[in-house]
Amino acid sequence: MDSFKVLEIKESVFADNDREAERLREALRRKKVFLLNLMASPGAGKTTLLTRTIETLGNEMRIGVMEADIDSDVDAKTISKTGAKVIQLHTGGMCHLDAEMTKQGLEGLGTDDMDLVILENVGNLVCPAEFDTGASRNAMILSVPEGDDKPLKYPLMFSVSDVLIINKIDAAGIFDFDFEACAQRARKINPDIRIIPVSAKTGEGIGEWADWLRASVRQWRGE
Amino acid sequence: MHELGIMFHVVKKVEAIVRENGLAEVEAIVLQIGELSPVVPQYIVACYPAAVDGTILQNTRLEIETLPANARCGRCGKVYNLIERRKICPSCGSEEFELLCGREFNIKEIRAC
Ligand SMILES: Nc1nc2c(ncn2[C@@H]2O[C@H](COP(=O)(O)OP(=O)(O)OP(=O)(O)O)[C@@H](O)[C@H]2O)c(=O)[nH]1
Ligand SMILES: [Mg+2]
Ligand SMILES: [Zn+2]
Ligand SMILES: [Zn+2]
């Protein structure tokens, strides 16, 4: 028994993912492909916003979509109606995507003729924030019915997001969502976060969102 | 629940280390899990047999060390446990803090020959 020796490893398991994500990001930069990682709770409006985004930007850039879902292809079908190239990634029960899965998804989608690829991450405000996918930018949606206290409950998600889209503002009259309080809470965690209120349903605010996305894609591509 | 998927990574990593070091037999692996890490120790323990099934880690022992979620107060500098103190400094009541540790998920060591 005492022939067993102790090997000190002291290595972070997630460090592998961080390295893989960094490699993927560099590869995307070289190929001039912008990858947006879109995160939110289930039902916050990711697919609806994506549809709007493709309608708005589809004639000026080549857009591909990766739909991550635990087990269905409902969203991929919805997106395919816009004419954008879409691929469904089944996460096989995983509640988040990591860099390796994202890389495989990009290979499946094919990025040679893409300017912008949007990844609809699994609906979940917790662990997608923990795993760098290798995306150029992270965006999150918080929808009005979910409440303005979410930055307090899921700080990590707000800290890793470059932009916070507050969706379903058409329903603001029904809920007691305090936009100012939400913005303050989000900025306390992440002073640089860009906040854009929208309604994916009516189209309000979509122009500002599209402007942000267009500018980010151009900057990434060095245009 | 994502522990099983994450444990597959751990197994792959340990397998690579075992190969690199020319080890014959693994007796145990030791993981460090921070109180604020996105993995739940009970779930890791529960899925371990499934994760190692059919690998060189089959029939090995898993040990887990928990690392505390410690923070330093942003106002008075006191170091305290965030979870026990519910993110409020016990000396001055401030809610400003800098996280010192607690988010780790490490392979600490492998016992092998
Ligand atoms: N009133 C209102 N409803 C919206 C808005 N955006 C989305 N919805 C509705 O919210 C529901 C969920 O929208 P989805 O776009 O499917 O949300 P999702 O985040 O993709 O959901 P999952 O993929 O299931 O996590 C649908 O019934 C949408 O019609 C909005 O701006 N206003
Ligand atoms: Mg969806
Ligand atoms: Zn997860
Ligand atoms: Zn203090």
Short mmCIF file of C-alpha atoms and ligand atoms in Angstrom, two decimals:
data_model
loop_
_atom_site.label_atom_id
_atom_site.label_comp_id
_atom_site.label_asym_id
_atom_site.label_seq_id
_atom_site.Cartn_x
_atom_site.Cartn_y
_atom_site.Cartn_z
CA MET A 1 0.00 0.00 0.00
CA ASP A 2 2.68 2.50 0.98
CA SER A 3 4.13 2.27 -2.50
CA PHE A 4 1.56 4.84 -3.60
CA LYS A 5 3.06 8.26 -4.01
CA VAL A 6 1.37 11.61 -4.06
CA LEU A 7 1.54 13.65 -7.23
CA GLU A 8 0.88 17.32 -6.59
CA ILE A 9 -1.21 18.60 -9.48
CA LYS A 10 -2.83 21.81 -8.23
CA GLU A 11 -4.47 22.57 -11.54
CA SER A 12 -7.77 24.26 -12.14
CA VAL A 13 -10.16 22.12 -14.12
CA PHE A 14 -11.69 25.21 -15.68
CA ALA A 15 -8.31 26.55 -16.76
CA ASP A 16 -8.45 24.12 -19.69
CA ASN A 17 -11.70 25.65 -20.83
CA ASP A 18 -10.28 29.17 -20.48
CA ARG A 19 -7.30 28.24 -22.63
CA GLU A 20 -9.49 26.57 -25.24
CA ALA A 21 -11.77 29.63 -25.28
CA GLU A 22 -8.82 31.96 -25.79
CA ARG A 23 -7.57 29.85 -28.71
CA LEU A 24 -11.02 29.85 -30.29
CA ARG A 25 -11.37 33.62 -29.89
CA GLU A 26 -8.02 34.17 -31.59
CA ALA A 27 -8.97 31.84 -34.45
CA LEU A 28 -12.24 33.74 -34.91
CA ARG A 29 -10.41 37.05 -34.91
CA ARG A 30 -8.07 35.85 -37.64
CA LYS A 31 -11.05 34.65 -39.69
CA LYS A 32 -12.87 37.94 -39.04
CA VAL A 33 -15.86 36.12 -37.65
CA PHE A 34 -17.67 37.78 -34.74
CA LEU A 35 -19.21 35.34 -32.29
CA LEU A 36 -21.91 36.65 -29.94
CA ASN A 37 -22.80 34.53 -26.92
CA LEU A 38 -26.39 35.31 -26.00
CA MET A 39 -27.44 34.25 -22.51
CA ALA A 40 -30.67 34.58 -20.53
CA SER A 41 -33.23 32.69 -18.47
CA PRO A 42 -35.66 30.38 -20.25
CA GLY A 43 -38.31 32.45 -22.01
CA ALA A 44 -36.58 35.84 -21.68
CA GLY A 45 -36.88 36.30 -25.43
CA LYS A 46 -33.59 35.06 -26.92
CA THR A 47 -35.13 33.47 -30.00
CA THR A 48 -37.53 36.35 -30.59
CA LEU A 49 -34.69 38.88 -30.34
CA LEU A 50 -32.58 36.77 -32.68
CA THR A 51 -35.34 36.75 -35.27
CA ARG A 52 -35.59 40.55 -35.04
CA THR A 53 -31.83 40.91 -35.24
CA ILE A 54 -31.64 38.82 -38.40
CA GLU A 55 -34.49 40.81 -39.96
CA THR A 56 -32.66 44.05 -39.15
CA LEU A 57 -29.08 43.15 -40.05
CA GLY A 58 -29.56 40.22 -42.41
CA ASN A 59 -29.17 42.28 -45.58
CA GLU A 60 -25.90 43.90 -44.52
CA MET A 61 -24.01 40.97 -43.03
CA ARG A 62 -23.89 37.20 -43.29
CA ILE A 63 -25.37 35.76 -40.11
CA GLY A 64 -25.30 32.24 -38.75
CA VAL A 65 -27.02 30.95 -35.62
CA MET A 66 -26.23 28.13 -33.23
CA GLU A 67 -29.14 27.06 -31.06
CA ALA A 68 -28.09 25.25 -27.91
CA ASP A 69 -30.86 23.29 -26.37
CA ILE A 70 -30.91 20.42 -23.98
CA ASP A 71 -33.11 18.33 -26.20
CA SER A 72 -35.36 20.04 -28.77
CA ASP A 73 -35.05 21.78 -32.11
CA VAL A 74 -37.99 24.17 -31.79
CA ASP A 75 -35.79 27.28 -31.79
CA ALA A 76 -33.70 26.12 -34.74
CA LYS A 77 -36.90 25.68 -36.75
CA THR A 78 -38.04 29.18 -35.83
CA ILE A 79 -34.72 30.71 -36.87
CA SER A 80 -34.53 28.73 -40.12
CA LYS A 81 -37.69 30.57 -41.25
CA THR A 82 -35.68 33.81 -41.36
CA GLY A 83 -33.44 32.29 -44.01
CA ALA A 84 -30.35 32.49 -41.81
CA LYS A 85 -28.06 29.49 -41.61
CA VAL A 86 -28.78 27.69 -38.36
CA ILE A 87 -27.50 24.64 -36.54
CA GLN A 88 -28.97 22.92 -33.53
CA LEU A 89 -26.56 21.85 -30.81
CA HIS A 90 -27.90 19.24 -28.47
CA THR A 91 -26.11 19.64 -25.19
CA GLY A 92 -27.16 16.20 -23.99
CA GLY A 93 -28.39 17.39 -20.62
CA MET A 94 -25.60 19.90 -20.05
CA CYS A 95 -26.91 23.20 -18.73
CA HIS A 96 -24.22 25.30 -20.39
CA LEU A 97 -21.89 25.30 -23.37
CA ASP A 98 -18.13 25.24 -23.01
CA ALA A 99 -15.48 26.29 -25.50
CA GLU A 100 -15.02 22.78 -26.89
CA MET A 101 -18.74 22.37 -27.62
CA THR A 102 -18.83 25.84 -29.16
CA LYS A 103 -15.89 25.01 -31.38
CA GLN A 104 -17.57 21.83 -32.59
CA GLY A 105 -20.75 23.81 -33.24
CA LEU A 106 -18.84 26.35 -35.34
CA GLU A 107 -17.27 23.54 -37.34
CA GLY A 108 -20.72 22.08 -37.94
CA LEU A 109 -22.16 25.42 -38.97
CA GLY A 110 -19.23 26.37 -41.17
CA THR A 111 -17.90 29.90 -40.69
CA ASP A 112 -16.09 30.52 -43.98
CA ASP A 113 -18.84 32.75 -45.33
CA MET A 114 -19.94 34.32 -42.03
CA ASP A 115 -19.51 37.79 -40.55
CA LEU A 116 -21.59 37.22 -37.45
CA VAL A 117 -22.45 34.03 -35.60
CA ILE A 118 -24.87 34.18 -32.71
CA LEU A 119 -24.94 31.44 -30.12
CA GLU A 120 -28.20 31.08 -28.21
CA ASN A 121 -26.85 29.57 -25.02
CA VAL A 122 -28.91 27.27 -22.78
CA GLY A 123 -31.61 29.15 -20.85
CA ASN A 124 -29.96 29.61 -17.47
CA LEU A 125 -28.50 32.61 -15.61
CA VAL A 126 -26.08 30.58 -13.55
CA CYS A 127 -23.55 28.32 -15.18
CA PRO A 128 -23.31 29.74 -18.72
CA ALA A 129 -21.64 32.69 -16.94
CA GLU A 130 -18.99 30.36 -15.54
CA PHE A 131 -17.83 28.92 -18.85
CA ASP A 132 -16.09 31.08 -21.42
CA THR A 133 -17.32 29.92 -24.84
CA GLY A 134 -14.64 31.77 -26.78
CA ALA A 135 -17.15 34.37 -27.97
CA SER A 136 -16.06 37.82 -29.13
CA ARG A 137 -18.68 39.41 -26.87
CA ASN A 138 -21.22 38.27 -24.30
CA ALA A 139 -24.76 39.59 -24.29
CA MET A 140 -27.48 38.84 -21.77
CA ILE A 141 -31.19 39.44 -21.79
CA LEU A 142 -33.18 40.21 -18.69
CA SER A 143 -36.88 40.47 -19.37
CA VAL A 144 -39.20 42.79 -17.47
CA PRO A 145 -41.35 40.05 -15.89
CA GLU A 146 -38.25 38.50 -14.25
CA GLY A 147 -37.75 41.53 -12.01
CA ASP A 148 -35.15 44.24 -11.41
CA ASP A 149 -33.45 42.34 -8.58
CA LYS A 150 -31.71 39.82 -10.83
CA PRO A 151 -28.31 41.60 -10.73
CA LEU A 152 -28.34 40.96 -6.97
CA LYS A 153 -29.13 37.29 -7.39
CA TYR A 154 -26.96 36.42 -10.40
CA PRO A 155 -24.03 38.86 -10.17
CA LEU A 156 -21.61 36.73 -12.18
CA MET A 157 -23.85 36.79 -15.26
CA PHE A 158 -23.95 40.58 -15.12
CA SER A 159 -20.21 40.80 -14.58
CA VAL A 160 -19.30 38.76 -17.67
CA SER A 161 -21.79 40.44 -20.03
CA ASP A 162 -20.72 43.31 -22.28
CA VAL A 163 -24.29 44.29 -22.92
CA LEU A 164 -27.53 43.91 -20.97
CA ILE A 165 -30.67 43.88 -23.07
CA ILE A 166 -33.78 44.56 -21.03
CA ASN A 167 -36.54 42.91 -23.05
CA LYS A 168 -40.34 43.01 -23.01
CA ILE A 169 -40.53 46.72 -22.21
CA ASP A 170 -43.94 46.69 -23.92
CA ALA A 171 -45.15 44.87 -20.79
CA ALA A 172 -43.61 47.36 -18.34
CA GLY A 173 -47.04 48.72 -17.36
CA ILE A 174 -48.08 45.37 -15.94
CA PHE A 175 -44.98 44.77 -13.85
CA ASP A 176 -43.21 46.86 -11.22
CA PHE A 177 -39.81 46.68 -12.94
CA ASP A 178 -37.66 49.64 -11.84
CA PHE A 179 -35.28 50.40 -14.76
CA GLU A 180 -33.16 52.86 -12.79
CA ALA A 181 -32.70 50.45 -9.86
CA CYS A 182 -31.84 47.61 -12.23
CA ALA A 183 -29.28 49.74 -14.08
CA GLN A 184 -27.66 50.85 -10.82
CA ARG A 185 -27.40 47.27 -9.57
CA ALA A 186 -25.95 46.08 -12.86
CA ARG A 187 -23.41 48.94 -13.04
CA LYS A 188 -22.30 48.35 -9.48
CA ILE A 189 -21.19 44.88 -10.60
CA ASN A 190 -20.01 45.92 -14.05
CA PRO A 191 -19.46 49.67 -14.56
CA ASP A 192 -18.85 49.25 -18.31
CA ILE A 193 -21.98 47.28 -19.11
CA ARG A 194 -24.04 48.75 -21.93
CA ILE A 195 -27.77 48.68 -21.17
CA ILE A 196 -30.33 48.62 -23.98
CA PRO A 197 -34.07 48.39 -23.26
CA VAL A 198 -36.00 46.73 -26.09
CA SER A 199 -39.20 45.02 -27.02
CA ALA A 200 -38.48 42.13 -29.33
CA LYS A 201 -42.21 41.99 -29.85
CA THR A 202 -42.91 45.57 -31.00
CA GLY A 203 -39.42 46.37 -32.27
CA GLU A 204 -38.88 49.29 -29.90
CA GLY A 205 -35.18 49.75 -29.10
CA ILE A 206 -34.10 47.22 -31.71
CA GLY A 207 -32.40 50.01 -33.69
CA GLU A 208 -30.09 50.79 -30.76
CA TRP A 209 -29.35 47.11 -30.25
CA ALA A 210 -28.58 46.65 -33.96
CA ASP A 211 -26.30 49.71 -33.87
CA TRP A 212 -24.34 48.26 -30.96
CA LEU A 213 -24.02 44.90 -32.66
CA ARG A 214 -23.05 46.37 -36.04
CA ALA A 215 -20.37 48.56 -34.45
CA SER A 216 -19.03 45.62 -32.43
CA VAL A 217 -18.83 43.39 -35.51
CA ARG A 218 -17.03 46.08 -37.51
CA GLN A 219 -14.56 46.75 -34.74
CA TRP A 220 -13.85 43.02 -34.39
CA ARG A 221 -13.29 42.69 -38.13
CA GLY A 222 -10.99 45.70 -38.10
CA GLU A 223 -13.20 47.67 -40.48
CA MET B 1 -26.87 19.46 -13.41
CA HIS B 2 -23.53 19.62 -15.20
CA GLU B 3 -21.29 17.71 -12.83
CA LEU B 4 -21.11 14.55 -14.93
CA GLY B 5 -19.98 16.45 -18.03
CA ILE B 6 -17.39 18.30 -15.98
CA MET B 7 -16.16 15.07 -14.41
CA PHE B 8 -15.51 13.64 -17.88
CA HIS B 9 -13.00 16.48 -18.31
CA VAL B 10 -11.42 15.67 -14.98
CA VAL B 11 -11.06 12.00 -15.95
CA LYS B 12 -9.47 12.94 -19.28
CA LYS B 13 -7.05 15.25 -17.53
CA VAL B 14 -6.08 12.66 -14.94
CA GLU B 15 -5.64 10.03 -17.65
CA ALA B 16 -3.24 12.36 -19.45
CA ILE B 17 -1.26 12.97 -16.27
CA VAL B 18 -1.09 9.24 -15.58
CA ARG B 19 0.24 8.61 -19.09
CA GLU B 20 2.77 11.44 -18.97
CA ASN B 21 4.15 10.21 -15.66
CA GLY B 22 4.15 6.55 -16.62
CA LEU B 23 2.05 5.58 -13.62
CA ALA B 24 0.70 2.07 -13.34
CA GLU B 25 -2.08 2.32 -10.84
CA VAL B 26 -4.10 5.13 -9.35
CA GLU B 27 -5.39 4.74 -5.82
CA ALA B 28 -7.16 8.06 -5.25
CA ILE B 29 -7.68 11.52 -6.65
CA VAL B 30 -8.15 14.62 -4.52
CA LEU B 31 -10.26 17.54 -5.75
CA GLN B 32 -10.55 20.99 -4.21
CA ILE B 33 -13.93 22.63 -4.52
CA GLY B 34 -14.56 26.22 -3.44
CA GLU B 35 -17.81 27.05 -1.67
CA LEU B 36 -18.69 29.42 -4.51
CA SER B 37 -17.60 27.18 -7.36
CA PRO B 38 -20.24 26.16 -9.89
CA VAL B 39 -19.98 22.48 -8.94
CA VAL B 40 -21.79 20.82 -6.09
CA PRO B 41 -19.62 18.37 -4.10
CA GLN B 42 -22.51 15.95 -3.42
CA TYR B 43 -23.25 15.72 -7.14
CA ILE B 44 -19.58 15.17 -7.92
CA VAL B 45 -19.50 12.30 -5.46
CA ALA B 46 -22.75 10.88 -6.85
CA CYS B 47 -21.63 10.88 -10.47
CA TYR B 48 -18.04 9.76 -9.86
CA PRO B 49 -18.69 6.04 -10.41
CA ALA B 50 -20.43 6.80 -13.72
CA ALA B 51 -17.69 9.20 -14.84
CA VAL B 52 -14.85 6.75 -14.20
CA ASP B 53 -16.63 3.63 -15.43
CA GLY B 54 -14.42 1.77 -17.91
CA THR B 55 -11.44 4.12 -17.41
CA ILE B 56 -8.20 3.68 -15.50
CA LEU B 57 -9.89 5.50 -12.65
CA GLN B 58 -12.48 2.80 -12.17
CA ASN B 59 -12.41 1.61 -8.55
CA THR B 60 -10.32 4.56 -7.39
CA ARG B 61 -11.17 6.67 -4.41
CA LEU B 62 -12.38 10.25 -4.67
CA GLU B 63 -11.55 12.75 -1.95
CA ILE B 64 -12.91 16.26 -1.83
CA GLU B 65 -11.51 19.21 0.10
CA THR B 66 -13.77 22.20 0.46
CA LEU B 67 -12.21 25.65 0.22
CA PRO B 68 -13.94 28.50 2.07
CA ALA B 69 -15.50 31.52 0.38
CA ASN B 70 -13.32 34.11 2.07
CA ALA B 71 -13.41 37.81 1.31
CA ARG B 72 -11.62 40.93 2.52
CA CYS B 73 -13.83 43.81 3.59
CA GLY B 74 -13.53 46.76 1.22
CA ARG B 75 -13.88 49.25 4.07
CA CYS B 76 -12.06 47.90 7.12
CA GLY B 77 -9.99 45.08 5.65
CA LYS B 78 -11.34 42.28 7.83
CA VAL B 79 -11.22 38.82 6.28
CA TYR B 80 -14.43 36.89 6.75
CA ASN B 81 -16.47 34.01 5.34
CA LEU B 82 -18.96 35.35 2.82
CA ILE B 83 -21.49 32.58 3.17
CA GLU B 84 -21.56 32.47 6.99
CA ARG B 85 -21.74 36.28 7.18
CA ARG B 86 -24.15 36.62 4.26
CA LYS B 87 -21.82 39.05 2.47
CA ILE B 88 -21.87 41.58 5.32
CA CYS B 89 -18.66 42.45 7.16
CA PRO B 90 -18.93 41.32 10.81
CA SER B 91 -16.78 44.21 12.07
CA CYS B 92 -18.09 47.23 10.21
CA GLY B 93 -21.27 46.12 8.39
CA SER B 94 -19.99 47.05 4.94
CA GLU B 95 -21.16 45.06 1.92
CA GLU B 96 -18.12 45.98 -0.14
CA PHE B 97 -15.64 43.13 -0.43
CA GLU B 98 -12.95 41.58 -2.52
CA LEU B 99 -13.17 37.81 -2.98
CA LEU B 100 -10.01 36.04 -1.84
CA CYS B 101 -10.95 32.43 -2.56
CA GLY B 102 -13.91 30.12 -2.96
CA ARG B 103 -14.39 29.80 -6.71
CA GLU B 104 -11.78 27.06 -7.21
CA PHE B 105 -12.30 23.69 -8.79
CA ASN B 106 -8.88 22.06 -8.79
CA ILE B 107 -7.34 18.68 -9.18
CA LYS B 108 -5.16 18.88 -6.10
CA GLU B 109 -3.31 15.62 -6.20
CA ILE B 110 -3.25 12.07 -7.46
CA ARG B 111 -2.11 9.15 -5.36
CA ALA B 112 -0.63 6.53 -7.63
CA CYS B 113 2.27 4.21 -8.27
N1 LIG C 1 -44.67 40.87 -24.53
C1 LIG C 1 -43.52 40.42 -25.00
N2 LIG C 1 -43.34 39.11 -25.19
C2 LIG C 1 -42.16 38.69 -25.69
C3 LIG C 1 -41.12 39.59 -26.02
N3 LIG C 1 -40.07 38.86 -26.48
C4 LIG C 1 -40.43 37.57 -26.42
N4 LIG C 1 -41.70 37.45 -25.95
C5 LIG C 1 -42.46 36.23 -25.74
O1 LIG C 1 -41.85 35.48 -24.70
C6 LIG C 1 -41.95 34.08 -24.97
C7 LIG C 1 -40.58 33.43 -24.95
O2 LIG C 1 -39.80 33.98 -26.00
P1 LIG C 1 -38.60 33.21 -26.67
O3 LIG C 1 -38.01 34.12 -27.69
O4 LIG C 1 -39.00 31.86 -27.10
O5 LIG C 1 -37.64 33.09 -25.42
P2 LIG C 1 -36.27 32.26 -25.28
O6 LIG C 1 -35.43 33.01 -24.34
O7 LIG C 1 -35.71 31.96 -26.60
O8 LIG C 1 -36.80 30.92 -24.58
P3 LIG C 1 -36.05 29.50 -24.42
O9 LIG C 1 -35.25 29.25 -25.67
O10 LIG C 1 -37.16 28.53 -24.25
O11 LIG C 1 -35.20 29.64 -23.20
C8 LIG C 1 -42.65 33.95 -26.31
O12 LIG C 1 -44.01 33.71 -26.09
C9 LIG C 1 -42.43 35.31 -26.95
O13 LIG C 1 -43.44 35.66 -27.87
C10 LIG C 1 -41.36 40.99 -25.84
O14 LIG C 1 -40.52 41.85 -26.10
N5 LIG C 1 -42.58 41.34 -25.32
MG MG C 2 -35.13 30.14 -27.45
ZN ZN C 3 -23.92 23.99 -16.41
ZN ZN C 4 -15.51 45.78 7.42
#
